[in-house]
Amino acid sequence: MPITDHDIDRSNLLFLLGRLTRRWRQVLDSEFQISGITDATWRPLLHLERMGEGVRQKDLASSLGIEGPSLVRLLDTLVAKGLVERREDPADRRAKNLTLTDAGALLVRRILTVLLPLEEELLGSFSDAEIAQMAGLVKRLEGSLDTLKARGKR
C-alpha cells in the first residue's frame, strides 16, 4: 500500500528517506550506465572529489558506508584504471591517503555533467531556503546517528 502525505510521521520518516535515497541512486545508476560509468566507479570518485585531497581510506569507507575490505578491492580496481592513487600518509606509514589522478578528475567532471542537471531537475521546485532547511535537518539527523553510534548502541 502506498504511503500518502497524511501517513508521514515519526514511525515512517526514516523509511521514506531510505526509499528516496534508493530511488535517487537508481536514477543515477541508470543515467551513468548510459555513459558506461558504474556505481563502483562514480560513487567513490565523487566522494573523493567532495572530500578533498589526501583522504584516508577509512574515511572514504565511512563516507561510502562500506567496510574496509570491500573498499580495498574497489580501490584496487580504480588504481589499476589509473583513476586514483594511494600514497603513504607521512604522519602514519600504515595509513594510505587517496588522491584523484588527472584521469580521475577528468572522469569526475564527466560525472558532474550528468549529475548536476539531474539534481537541478529534482530540486528545481524548492527554494534556496527550503534546500537550506532540508540540509540542516539532514545534518541534525546525521549528528543524532553519530551520537547513537558513539554510545555503542548501533
PDB file of C-alpha atoms in Angstrom:
ATOM      1  CA  MET A   1       0.000   0.000   0.000  1.00  0.00           C
ATOM      2  CA  PRO A   2       1.499   3.384  -0.969  1.00  0.00           C
ATOM      3  CA  ILE A   3       2.323   5.847   1.762  1.00  0.00           C
ATOM      4  CA  THR A   4       0.380   9.098   1.476  1.00  0.00           C
ATOM      5  CA  ASP A   5       1.203  12.542   2.866  1.00  0.00           C
ATOM      6  CA  HIS A   6      -1.158  12.116   5.808  1.00  0.00           C
ATOM      7  CA  ASP A   7       0.668   8.888   6.748  1.00  0.00           C
ATOM      8  CA  ILE A   8       4.018  10.623   7.284  1.00  0.00           C
ATOM      9  CA  ASP A   9       5.045  10.618  10.917  1.00  0.00           C
ATOM     10  CA  ARG A  10       7.966   9.599  13.119  1.00  0.00           C
ATOM     11  CA  SER A  11       7.288   5.920  12.565  1.00  0.00           C
ATOM     12  CA  ASN A  12       7.994   6.013   8.841  1.00  0.00           C
ATOM     13  CA  LEU A  13      10.068   9.134   8.151  1.00  0.00           C
ATOM     14  CA  LEU A  14      13.361   7.227   8.033  1.00  0.00           C
ATOM     15  CA  PHE A  15      11.742   4.609   5.803  1.00  0.00           C
ATOM     16  CA  LEU A  16      10.730   7.390   3.403  1.00  0.00           C
ATOM     17  CA  LEU A  17      14.217   8.901   3.457  1.00  0.00           C
ATOM     18  CA  GLY A  18      15.747   5.494   2.760  1.00  0.00           C
ATOM     19  CA  ARG A  19      13.350   4.912  -0.107  1.00  0.00           C
ATOM     20  CA  LEU A  20      14.142   8.338  -1.542  1.00  0.00           C
ATOM     21  CA  THR A  21      17.872   7.600  -1.382  1.00  0.00           C
ATOM     22  CA  ARG A  22      17.455   4.224  -3.104  1.00  0.00           C
ATOM     23  CA  ARG A  23      15.311   5.722  -5.865  1.00  0.00           C
ATOM     24  CA  TRP A  24      17.818   8.547  -6.431  1.00  0.00           C
ATOM     25  CA  ARG A  25      20.655   6.013  -6.732  1.00  0.00           C
ATOM     26  CA  GLN A  26      18.589   4.007  -9.216  1.00  0.00           C
ATOM     27  CA  VAL A  27      18.116   7.111 -11.377  1.00  0.00           C
ATOM     28  CA  LEU A  28      21.829   7.905 -11.192  1.00  0.00           C
ATOM     29  CA  ASP A  29      22.889   4.326 -11.905  1.00  0.00           C
ATOM     30  CA  SER A  30      20.624   4.260 -14.947  1.00  0.00           C
ATOM     31  CA  GLU A  31      21.965   7.574 -16.263  1.00  0.00           C
ATOM     32  CA  PHE A  32      25.592   6.655 -15.630  1.00  0.00           C
ATOM     33  CA  GLN A  33      25.229   3.235 -17.273  1.00  0.00           C
ATOM     34  CA  ILE A  34      24.366   5.041 -20.491  1.00  0.00           C
ATOM     35  CA  SER A  35      27.793   6.693 -20.224  1.00  0.00           C
ATOM     36  CA  GLY A  36      29.482   3.405 -19.290  1.00  0.00           C
ATOM     37  CA  ILE A  37      30.165   4.538 -15.714  1.00  0.00           C
ATOM     38  CA  THR A  38      29.352   2.013 -12.997  1.00  0.00           C
ATOM     39  CA  ASP A  39      28.201   2.557  -9.424  1.00  0.00           C
ATOM     40  CA  ALA A  40      31.554   1.144  -8.293  1.00  0.00           C
ATOM     41  CA  THR A  41      33.263   3.975 -10.174  1.00  0.00           C
ATOM     42  CA  TRP A  42      31.114   7.081  -9.834  1.00  0.00           C
ATOM     43  CA  ARG A  43      30.354   6.859  -6.115  1.00  0.00           C
ATOM     44  CA  PRO A  44      33.923   6.628  -4.752  1.00  0.00           C
ATOM     45  CA  LEU A  45      35.271   9.148  -7.270  1.00  0.00           C
ATOM     46  CA  LEU A  46      32.569  11.664  -6.418  1.00  0.00           C
ATOM     47  CA  HIS A  47      33.112  11.164  -2.689  1.00  0.00           C
ATOM     48  CA  LEU A  48      36.873  11.624  -3.126  1.00  0.00           C
ATOM     49  CA  GLU A  49      36.344  14.819  -5.099  1.00  0.00           C
ATOM     50  CA  ARG A  50      33.965  16.222  -2.494  1.00  0.00           C
ATOM     51  CA  MET A  51      36.156  15.192   0.453  1.00  0.00           C
ATOM     52  CA  GLY A  52      39.299  16.821  -0.977  1.00  0.00           C
ATOM     53  CA  GLU A  53      42.925  15.784  -1.384  1.00  0.00           C
ATOM     54  CA  GLY A  54      44.602  13.169   0.765  1.00  0.00           C
ATOM     55  CA  VAL A  55      41.537  11.342   2.087  1.00  0.00           C
ATOM     56  CA  ARG A  56      42.327   8.336   4.264  1.00  0.00           C
ATOM     57  CA  GLN A  57      40.914   5.012   3.106  1.00  0.00           C
ATOM     58  CA  LYS A  58      38.988   4.532   6.365  1.00  0.00           C
ATOM     59  CA  ASP A  59      37.328   7.938   5.946  1.00  0.00           C
ATOM     60  CA  LEU A  60      36.285   7.137   2.387  1.00  0.00           C
ATOM     61  CA  ALA A  61      34.898   3.772   3.528  1.00  0.00           C
ATOM     62  CA  SER A  62      32.865   5.560   6.194  1.00  0.00           C
ATOM     63  CA  SER A  63      31.591   8.144   3.709  1.00  0.00           C
ATOM     64  CA  LEU A  64      30.535   5.408   1.286  1.00  0.00           C
ATOM     65  CA  GLY A  65      29.016   3.288   4.054  1.00  0.00           C
ATOM     66  CA  ILE A  66      31.096   0.210   3.217  1.00  0.00           C
ATOM     67  CA  GLU A  67      33.584  -1.915   5.126  1.00  0.00           C
ATOM     68  CA  GLY A  68      37.341  -1.532   4.696  1.00  0.00           C
ATOM     69  CA  PRO A  69      37.952  -4.840   2.851  1.00  0.00           C
ATOM     70  CA  SER A  70      35.242  -4.016   0.297  1.00  0.00           C
ATOM     71  CA  LEU A  71      36.810  -0.606  -0.259  1.00  0.00           C
ATOM     72  CA  VAL A  72      40.283  -2.115  -0.748  1.00  0.00           C
ATOM     73  CA  ARG A  73      39.013  -4.285  -3.616  1.00  0.00           C
ATOM     74  CA  LEU A  74      37.191  -1.325  -5.124  1.00  0.00           C
ATOM     75  CA  LEU A  75      40.266   0.887  -4.832  1.00  0.00           C
ATOM     76  CA  ASP A  76      42.460  -1.790  -6.396  1.00  0.00           C
ATOM     77  CA  THR A  77      40.262  -1.537  -9.497  1.00  0.00           C
ATOM     78  CA  LEU A  78      40.293   2.285  -9.532  1.00  0.00           C
ATOM     79  CA  VAL A  79      44.076   2.350  -9.066  1.00  0.00           C
ATOM     80  CA  ALA A  80      44.524  -0.201 -11.877  1.00  0.00           C
ATOM     81  CA  LYS A  81      42.388   2.014 -14.143  1.00  0.00           C
ATOM     82  CA  GLY A  82      44.609   4.994 -13.297  1.00  0.00           C
ATOM     83  CA  LEU A  83      41.800   6.972 -11.649  1.00  0.00           C
ATOM     84  CA  VAL A  84      43.071   7.018  -8.047  1.00  0.00           C
ATOM     85  CA  GLU A  85      46.490   6.988  -6.389  1.00  0.00           C
ATOM     86  CA  ARG A  86      47.290   5.582  -2.964  1.00  0.00           C
ATOM     87  CA  ARG A  87      50.002   7.442  -1.107  1.00  0.00           C
ATOM     88  CA  GLU A  88      51.621   6.706   2.204  1.00  0.00           C
ATOM     89  CA  ASP A  89      50.462   9.064   4.928  1.00  0.00           C
ATOM     90  CA  PRO A  90      53.583  10.922   6.123  1.00  0.00           C
ATOM     91  CA  ALA A  91      52.166  11.036   9.656  1.00  0.00           C
ATOM     92  CA  ASP A  92      51.361   7.289   9.761  1.00  0.00           C
ATOM     93  CA  ARG A  93      53.043   4.928   7.311  1.00  0.00           C
ATOM     94  CA  ARG A  94      50.388   2.278   7.951  1.00  0.00           C
ATOM     95  CA  ALA A  95      47.672   4.588   6.635  1.00  0.00           C
ATOM     96  CA  LYS A  96      47.059   5.347   2.981  1.00  0.00           C
ATOM     97  CA  ASN A  97      45.871   8.659   1.600  1.00  0.00           C
ATOM     98  CA  LEU A  98      43.872   8.699  -1.610  1.00  0.00           C
ATOM     99  CA  THR A  99      44.126  11.229  -4.391  1.00  0.00           C
ATOM    100  CA  LEU A 100      42.359  11.506  -7.720  1.00  0.00           C
ATOM    101  CA  THR A 101      44.675  11.280 -10.701  1.00  0.00           C
ATOM    102  CA  ASP A 102      44.250  13.657 -13.627  1.00  0.00           C
ATOM    103  CA  ALA A 103      42.227  10.931 -15.365  1.00  0.00           C
ATOM    104  CA  GLY A 104      40.111  10.509 -12.219  1.00  0.00           C
ATOM    105  CA  ALA A 105      39.485  14.258 -12.001  1.00  0.00           C
ATOM    106  CA  LEU A 106      38.503  14.300 -15.685  1.00  0.00           C
ATOM    107  CA  LEU A 107      36.036  11.469 -15.119  1.00  0.00           C
ATOM    108  CA  VAL A 108      34.575  13.334 -12.122  1.00  0.00           C
ATOM    109  CA  ARG A 109      33.933  16.294 -14.435  1.00  0.00           C
ATOM    110  CA  ARG A 110      32.084  13.933 -16.803  1.00  0.00           C
ATOM    111  CA  ILE A 111      30.119  12.551 -13.853  1.00  0.00           C
ATOM    112  CA  LEU A 112      29.151  16.065 -12.785  1.00  0.00           C
ATOM    113  CA  THR A 113      27.867  16.895 -16.280  1.00  0.00           C
ATOM    114  CA  VAL A 114      25.325  14.111 -15.750  1.00  0.00           C
ATOM    115  CA  LEU A 115      24.710  14.648 -12.029  1.00  0.00           C
ATOM    116  CA  LEU A 116      24.238  18.408 -11.777  1.00  0.00           C
ATOM    117  CA  PRO A 117      21.386  18.721 -14.317  1.00  0.00           C
ATOM    118  CA  LEU A 118      19.596  15.800 -12.646  1.00  0.00           C
ATOM    119  CA  GLU A 119      19.987  17.430  -9.227  1.00  0.00           C
ATOM    120  CA  GLU A 120      18.676  20.698 -10.619  1.00  0.00           C
ATOM    121  CA  GLU A 121      15.683  18.946 -12.162  1.00  0.00           C
ATOM    122  CA  LEU A 122      14.921  17.103  -8.926  1.00  0.00           C
ATOM    123  CA  LEU A 123      15.381  20.103  -6.634  1.00  0.00           C
ATOM    124  CA  GLY A 124      14.244  22.846  -9.002  1.00  0.00           C
ATOM    125  CA  SER A 125      10.839  23.302  -7.392  1.00  0.00           C
ATOM    126  CA  PHE A 126      12.387  24.008  -3.966  1.00  0.00           C
ATOM    127  CA  SER A 127      13.500  27.470  -2.876  1.00  0.00           C
ATOM    128  CA  ASP A 128      17.021  28.100  -1.583  1.00  0.00           C
ATOM    129  CA  ALA A 129      15.527  28.485   1.896  1.00  0.00           C
ATOM    130  CA  GLU A 130      13.804  25.096   1.641  1.00  0.00           C
ATOM    131  CA  ILE A 131      17.028  23.464   0.442  1.00  0.00           C
ATOM    132  CA  ALA A 132      18.931  25.036   3.344  1.00  0.00           C
ATOM    133  CA  GLN A 133      16.260  23.855   5.784  1.00  0.00           C
ATOM    134  CA  MET A 134      16.348  20.290   4.427  1.00  0.00           C
ATOM    135  CA  ALA A 135      20.147  20.243   4.527  1.00  0.00           C
ATOM    136  CA  GLY A 136      20.082  21.443   8.125  1.00  0.00           C
ATOM    137  CA  LEU A 137      17.598  18.753   9.119  1.00  0.00           C
ATOM    138  CA  VAL A 138      19.624  16.027   7.409  1.00  0.00           C
ATOM    139  CA  LYS A 139      22.770  17.222   9.203  1.00  0.00           C
ATOM    140  CA  ARG A 140      20.899  17.072  12.522  1.00  0.00           C
ATOM    141  CA  LEU A 141      19.839  13.505  11.755  1.00  0.00           C
ATOM    142  CA  GLU A 142      23.445  12.616  10.918  1.00  0.00           C
ATOM    143  CA  GLY A 143      24.557  14.142  14.208  1.00  0.00           C
ATOM    144  CA  SER A 144      21.991  12.061  16.074  1.00  0.00           C
ATOM    145  CA  LEU A 145      23.220   8.934  14.303  1.00  0.00           C
ATOM    146  CA  ASP A 146      26.805   9.794  15.230  1.00  0.00           C
ATOM    147  CA  THR A 147      25.728  10.145  18.859  1.00  0.00           C
ATOM    148  CA  LEU A 148      23.966   6.765  18.797  1.00  0.00           C
ATOM    149  CA  LYS A 149      26.986   5.150  17.202  1.00  0.00           C
ATOM    150  CA  ALA A 150      29.381   6.709  19.729  1.00  0.00           C
ATOM    151  CA  ARG A 151      27.296   5.345  22.587  1.00  0.00           C
ATOM    152  CA  GLY A 152      27.739   1.886  21.129  1.00  0.00           C
ATOM    153  CA  LYS A 153      24.056   1.319  20.510  1.00  0.00           C
ATOM    154  CA  ARG A 154      24.475   0.796  16.771  1.00  0.00           C
TER     155      ARG A 154
END
